[in-house]
XYZ file of C-alpha atoms in Angstrom:
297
model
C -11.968 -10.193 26.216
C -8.201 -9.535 26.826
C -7.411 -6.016 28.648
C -5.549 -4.240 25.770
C -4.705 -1.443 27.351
C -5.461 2.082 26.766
C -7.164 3.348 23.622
C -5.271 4.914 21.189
C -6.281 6.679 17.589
C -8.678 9.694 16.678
C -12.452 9.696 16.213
C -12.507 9.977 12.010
C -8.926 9.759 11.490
C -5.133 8.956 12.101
C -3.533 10.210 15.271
C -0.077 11.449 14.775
C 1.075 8.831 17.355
C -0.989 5.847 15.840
C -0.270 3.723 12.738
C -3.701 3.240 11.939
C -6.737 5.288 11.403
C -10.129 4.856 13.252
C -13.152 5.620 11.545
C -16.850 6.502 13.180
C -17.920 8.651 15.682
C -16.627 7.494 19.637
C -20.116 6.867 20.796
C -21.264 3.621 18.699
C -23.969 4.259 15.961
C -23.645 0.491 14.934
C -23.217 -2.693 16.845
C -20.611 -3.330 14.271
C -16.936 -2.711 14.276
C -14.834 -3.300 11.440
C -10.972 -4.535 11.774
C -8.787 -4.272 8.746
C -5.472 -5.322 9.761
C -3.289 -6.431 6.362
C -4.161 -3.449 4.150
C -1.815 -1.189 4.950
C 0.575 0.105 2.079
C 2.832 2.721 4.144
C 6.172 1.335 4.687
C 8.371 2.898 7.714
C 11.719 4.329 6.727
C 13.466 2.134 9.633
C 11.943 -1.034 7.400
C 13.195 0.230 4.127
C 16.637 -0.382 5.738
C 16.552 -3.164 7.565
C 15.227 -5.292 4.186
C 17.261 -6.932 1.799
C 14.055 -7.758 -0.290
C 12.479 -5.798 -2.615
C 9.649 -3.186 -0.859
C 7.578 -4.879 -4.308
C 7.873 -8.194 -3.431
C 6.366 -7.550 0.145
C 3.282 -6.547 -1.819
C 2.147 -10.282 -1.589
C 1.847 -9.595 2.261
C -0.401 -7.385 1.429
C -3.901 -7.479 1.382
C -3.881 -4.942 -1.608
C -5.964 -2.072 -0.951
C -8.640 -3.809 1.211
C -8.422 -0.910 3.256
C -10.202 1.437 -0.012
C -12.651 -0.938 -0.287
C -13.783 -0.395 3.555
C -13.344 2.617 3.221
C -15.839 2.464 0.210
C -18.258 0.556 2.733
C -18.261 2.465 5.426
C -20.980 4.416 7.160
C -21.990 4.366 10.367
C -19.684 1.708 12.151
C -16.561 1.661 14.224
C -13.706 1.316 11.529
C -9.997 0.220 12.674
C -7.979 0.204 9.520
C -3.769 -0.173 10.001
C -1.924 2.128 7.949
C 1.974 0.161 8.187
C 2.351 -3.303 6.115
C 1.499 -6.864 7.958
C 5.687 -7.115 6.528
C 6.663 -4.574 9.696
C 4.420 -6.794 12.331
C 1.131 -8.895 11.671
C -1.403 -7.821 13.876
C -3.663 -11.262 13.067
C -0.710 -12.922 15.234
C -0.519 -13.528 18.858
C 1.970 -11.605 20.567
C 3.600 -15.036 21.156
C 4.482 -15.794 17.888
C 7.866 -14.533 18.006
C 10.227 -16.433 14.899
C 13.338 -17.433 16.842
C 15.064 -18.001 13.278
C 14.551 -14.135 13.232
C 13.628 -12.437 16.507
C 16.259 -12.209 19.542
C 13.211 -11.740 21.567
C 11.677 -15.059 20.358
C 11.049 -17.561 23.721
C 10.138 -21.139 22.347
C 9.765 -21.816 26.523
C 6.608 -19.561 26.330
C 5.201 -20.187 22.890
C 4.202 -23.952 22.798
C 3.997 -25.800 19.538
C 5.252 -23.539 16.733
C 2.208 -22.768 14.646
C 2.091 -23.776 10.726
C 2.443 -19.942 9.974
C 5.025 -19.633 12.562
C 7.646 -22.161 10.984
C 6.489 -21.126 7.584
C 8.610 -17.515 8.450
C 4.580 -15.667 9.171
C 5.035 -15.037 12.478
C 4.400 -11.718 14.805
C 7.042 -10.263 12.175
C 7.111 -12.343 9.046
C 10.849 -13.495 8.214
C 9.959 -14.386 4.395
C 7.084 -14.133 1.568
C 6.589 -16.229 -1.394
C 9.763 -17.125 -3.461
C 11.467 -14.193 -0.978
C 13.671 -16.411 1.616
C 14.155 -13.545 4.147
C 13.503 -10.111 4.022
C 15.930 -8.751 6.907
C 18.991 -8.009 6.420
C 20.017 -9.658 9.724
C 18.314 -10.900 13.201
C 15.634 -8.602 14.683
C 16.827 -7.282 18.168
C 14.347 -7.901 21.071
C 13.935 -4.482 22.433
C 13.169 -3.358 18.668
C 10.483 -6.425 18.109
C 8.814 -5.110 21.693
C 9.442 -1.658 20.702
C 6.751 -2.280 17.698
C 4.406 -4.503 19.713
C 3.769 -1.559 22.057
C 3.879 1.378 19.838
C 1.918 -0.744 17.020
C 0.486 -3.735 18.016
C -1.403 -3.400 21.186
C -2.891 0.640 20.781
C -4.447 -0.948 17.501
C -5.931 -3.881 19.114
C -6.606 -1.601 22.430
C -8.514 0.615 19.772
C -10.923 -2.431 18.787
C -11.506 -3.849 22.033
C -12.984 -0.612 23.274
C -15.056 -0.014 20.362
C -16.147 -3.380 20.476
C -16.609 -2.235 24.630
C -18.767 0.469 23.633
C -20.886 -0.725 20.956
C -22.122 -3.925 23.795
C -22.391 -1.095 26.231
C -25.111 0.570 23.842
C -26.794 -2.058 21.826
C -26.287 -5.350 24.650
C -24.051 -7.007 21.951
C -21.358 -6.122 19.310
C -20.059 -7.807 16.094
C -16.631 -7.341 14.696
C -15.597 -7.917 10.963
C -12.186 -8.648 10.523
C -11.866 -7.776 7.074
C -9.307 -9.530 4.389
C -8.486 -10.116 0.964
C -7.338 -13.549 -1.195
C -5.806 -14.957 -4.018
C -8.144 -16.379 -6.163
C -8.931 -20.035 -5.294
C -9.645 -20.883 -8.693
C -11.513 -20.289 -12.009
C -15.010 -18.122 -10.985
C -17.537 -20.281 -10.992
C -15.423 -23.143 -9.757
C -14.304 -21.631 -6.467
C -15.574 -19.767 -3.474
C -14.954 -15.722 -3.894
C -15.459 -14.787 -0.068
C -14.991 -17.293 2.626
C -16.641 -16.546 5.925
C -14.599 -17.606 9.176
C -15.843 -18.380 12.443
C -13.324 -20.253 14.132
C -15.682 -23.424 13.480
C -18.272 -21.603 15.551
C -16.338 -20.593 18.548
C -16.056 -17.000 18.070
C -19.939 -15.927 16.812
C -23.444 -17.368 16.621
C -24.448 -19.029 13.867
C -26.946 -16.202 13.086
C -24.571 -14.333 11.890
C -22.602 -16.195 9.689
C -26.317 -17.216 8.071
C -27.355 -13.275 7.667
C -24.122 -12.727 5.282
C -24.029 -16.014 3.726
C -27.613 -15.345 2.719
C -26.469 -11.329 1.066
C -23.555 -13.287 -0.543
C -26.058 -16.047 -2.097
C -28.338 -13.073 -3.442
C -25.928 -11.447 -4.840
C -24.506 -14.909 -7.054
C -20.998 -14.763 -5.186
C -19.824 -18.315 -4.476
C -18.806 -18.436 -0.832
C -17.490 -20.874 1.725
C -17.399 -21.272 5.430
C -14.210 -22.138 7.426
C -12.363 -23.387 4.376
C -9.279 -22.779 3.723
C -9.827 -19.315 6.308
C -11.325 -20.232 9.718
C -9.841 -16.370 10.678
C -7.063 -16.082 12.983
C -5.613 -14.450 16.069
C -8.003 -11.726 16.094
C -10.886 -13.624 15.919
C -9.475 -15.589 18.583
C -8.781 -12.147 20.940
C -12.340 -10.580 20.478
C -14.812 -13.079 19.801
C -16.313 -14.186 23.275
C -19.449 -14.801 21.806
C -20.746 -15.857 25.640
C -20.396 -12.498 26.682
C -22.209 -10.642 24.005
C -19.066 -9.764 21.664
C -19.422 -11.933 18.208
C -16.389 -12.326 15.729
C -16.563 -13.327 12.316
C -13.937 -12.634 9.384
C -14.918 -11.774 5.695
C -12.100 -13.006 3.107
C -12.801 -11.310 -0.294
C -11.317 -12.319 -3.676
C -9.196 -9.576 -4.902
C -10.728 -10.663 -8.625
C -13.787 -9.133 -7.148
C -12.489 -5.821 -6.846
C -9.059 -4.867 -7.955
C -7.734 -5.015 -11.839
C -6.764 -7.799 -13.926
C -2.644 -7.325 -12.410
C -4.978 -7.696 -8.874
C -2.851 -4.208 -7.975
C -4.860 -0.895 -8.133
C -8.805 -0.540 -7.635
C -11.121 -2.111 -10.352
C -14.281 -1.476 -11.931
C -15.569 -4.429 -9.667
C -14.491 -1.917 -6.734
C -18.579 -0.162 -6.242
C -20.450 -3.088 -6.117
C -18.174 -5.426 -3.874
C -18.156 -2.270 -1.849
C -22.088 -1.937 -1.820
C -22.262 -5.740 -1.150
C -19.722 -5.667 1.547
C -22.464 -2.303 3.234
C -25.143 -5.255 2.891
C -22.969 -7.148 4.764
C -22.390 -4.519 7.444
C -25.783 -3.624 7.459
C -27.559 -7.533 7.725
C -25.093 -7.886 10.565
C -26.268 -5.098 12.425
C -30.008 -5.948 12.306
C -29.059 -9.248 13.181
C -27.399 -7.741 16.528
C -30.302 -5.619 17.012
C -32.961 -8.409 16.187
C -31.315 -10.574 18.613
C -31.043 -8.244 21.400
C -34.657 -7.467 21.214
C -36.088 -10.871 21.293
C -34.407 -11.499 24.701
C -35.724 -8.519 25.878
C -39.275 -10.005 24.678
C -38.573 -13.578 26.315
């Protein structure tokens, strides 16, 4: 796992210094930990002048209100759940990812290839969404891009690495859900409603993807695995699957729980939310099962 740095957030709530909130008590009660890094709806003043689009038409950035349906899920685990839009600075991108159509900080020398996402405009700070050609007024100065990467980026991913820390510390392995929303893929029935990702098996067993593909299948929600969302950056960051920390992410069809605009919470809200605690819950005896049988062998 990548050294993060220093842990930042409260036990069962927001820090005045963070821009996220950390559910669960600090000593793990769950092998699970729960990353929701797109949900957050509170927009900074110093973004609301730097944009020359619309603060609505960042919305589609948005995983809209993933974060209340976690929330709605949530027991016993280890919950990270960012509070500032993925428009301000995605935290499912590498620090790398710097847009040098946008960002004065932006290296190509140390990035490589340009991702897909990257010269689509969704890099570490997106430069455009949708039909929106760019949402900043003007270029992005580098000390302001690193300014947010230390104050936002890296305290939030500090925050999961150590929970993730912990609950292997406690229970010999740990299991992160990155948690996400998505445009329908098509008519229900016709298309997959959640798509599991596992980085094509690099970043968790195979048990575990099989425990919630099995509570997805019982509960008649079509589902796919990899396809079109294999899970990203953070998967890539945490899952090290050879050293006891498993990674999967859980992409959920806003149909299934928002309202027919897919804008506010929807009647479908309780039992996606008591679905997604199945989830939560078949992961965690999965991590426990596991552990036990190689203390058996």
């Amino acid at each position: 796992m990548r050294d993060f740095g220093t842990i930042s957030g409260g036990d069962t709530g927001a820090d005045s210094a963070a821009s996220f909130d950390r559910l669960g008590a600090r000593a793990p009660l769950s092998p699970v930990v729960v990353s929701v890094p797109h949900g957050g709806r509170d927009y900074p003043a110093a973004m609301i002048s730097a944009i020359r689009a619309p603060v609505a038409a960042l919305r589609a950035l948005e995983d809209r209100h993933i974060d209340t349906l976690a929330r709605a899920a949530h027991r016993d685990e280890a919950m990270v759940i960012q509070r500032i839009p993925r428009a301000w600075i995605d935290l499912n991108r590498s620090e790398q990812e710097r847009d040098p159509l946008l960002d004065d900080g932006a290296n190509p020398k140390h990035q490589g290839a340009p991702s897909l996402k990257l010269r689509s405009g969704l890099g570490l700070v997106p430069r455009r969404v949708g039909a929106v050609d760019e949402i900043w007024r003007g270029r992005l100065r580098a000390k302001d891009v690193a300014a947010r990467i230390m104050r936002d980026y890296r305290p939030y991913h500090a925050t999961v690495a150590a929970a993730l820390r912990a609950a292997r510390t406690r229970f010999g392995c740990a299991v992160l859900v990155d948690l996400h929303s998505m445009p329908p893929l098509g008519p229900p029935g016709e298309a997959a409603q959640i798509v599991f990702g596992d980085r094509f098996g690099r970043s968790a067993a195979a048990r575990f993807v099989a425990r919630i593909e099995v509570e997805a299948t019982a509960a008649g929600i079509a589902h796919a695995l990899n396809t079109p969302y294999a899970g990203g950056h953070i998967l890539d960051a945490h899952g090290l699957p050879a050293r006891g920390l498993h990674a999967v992410q859980i992409e959920i069809d806003r149909r299934l729980y928002l309202d027919e605009a897919l804008d506010q919470p929807g009647a479908g809200l309780p039992a996606t939310a008591a679905l997604l605690r199945r989830m939560f819950a078949a992961l965690a005896d999965e991590a426990l099962a596991g552990q036990s049988a190689i203390a058996a062998e």
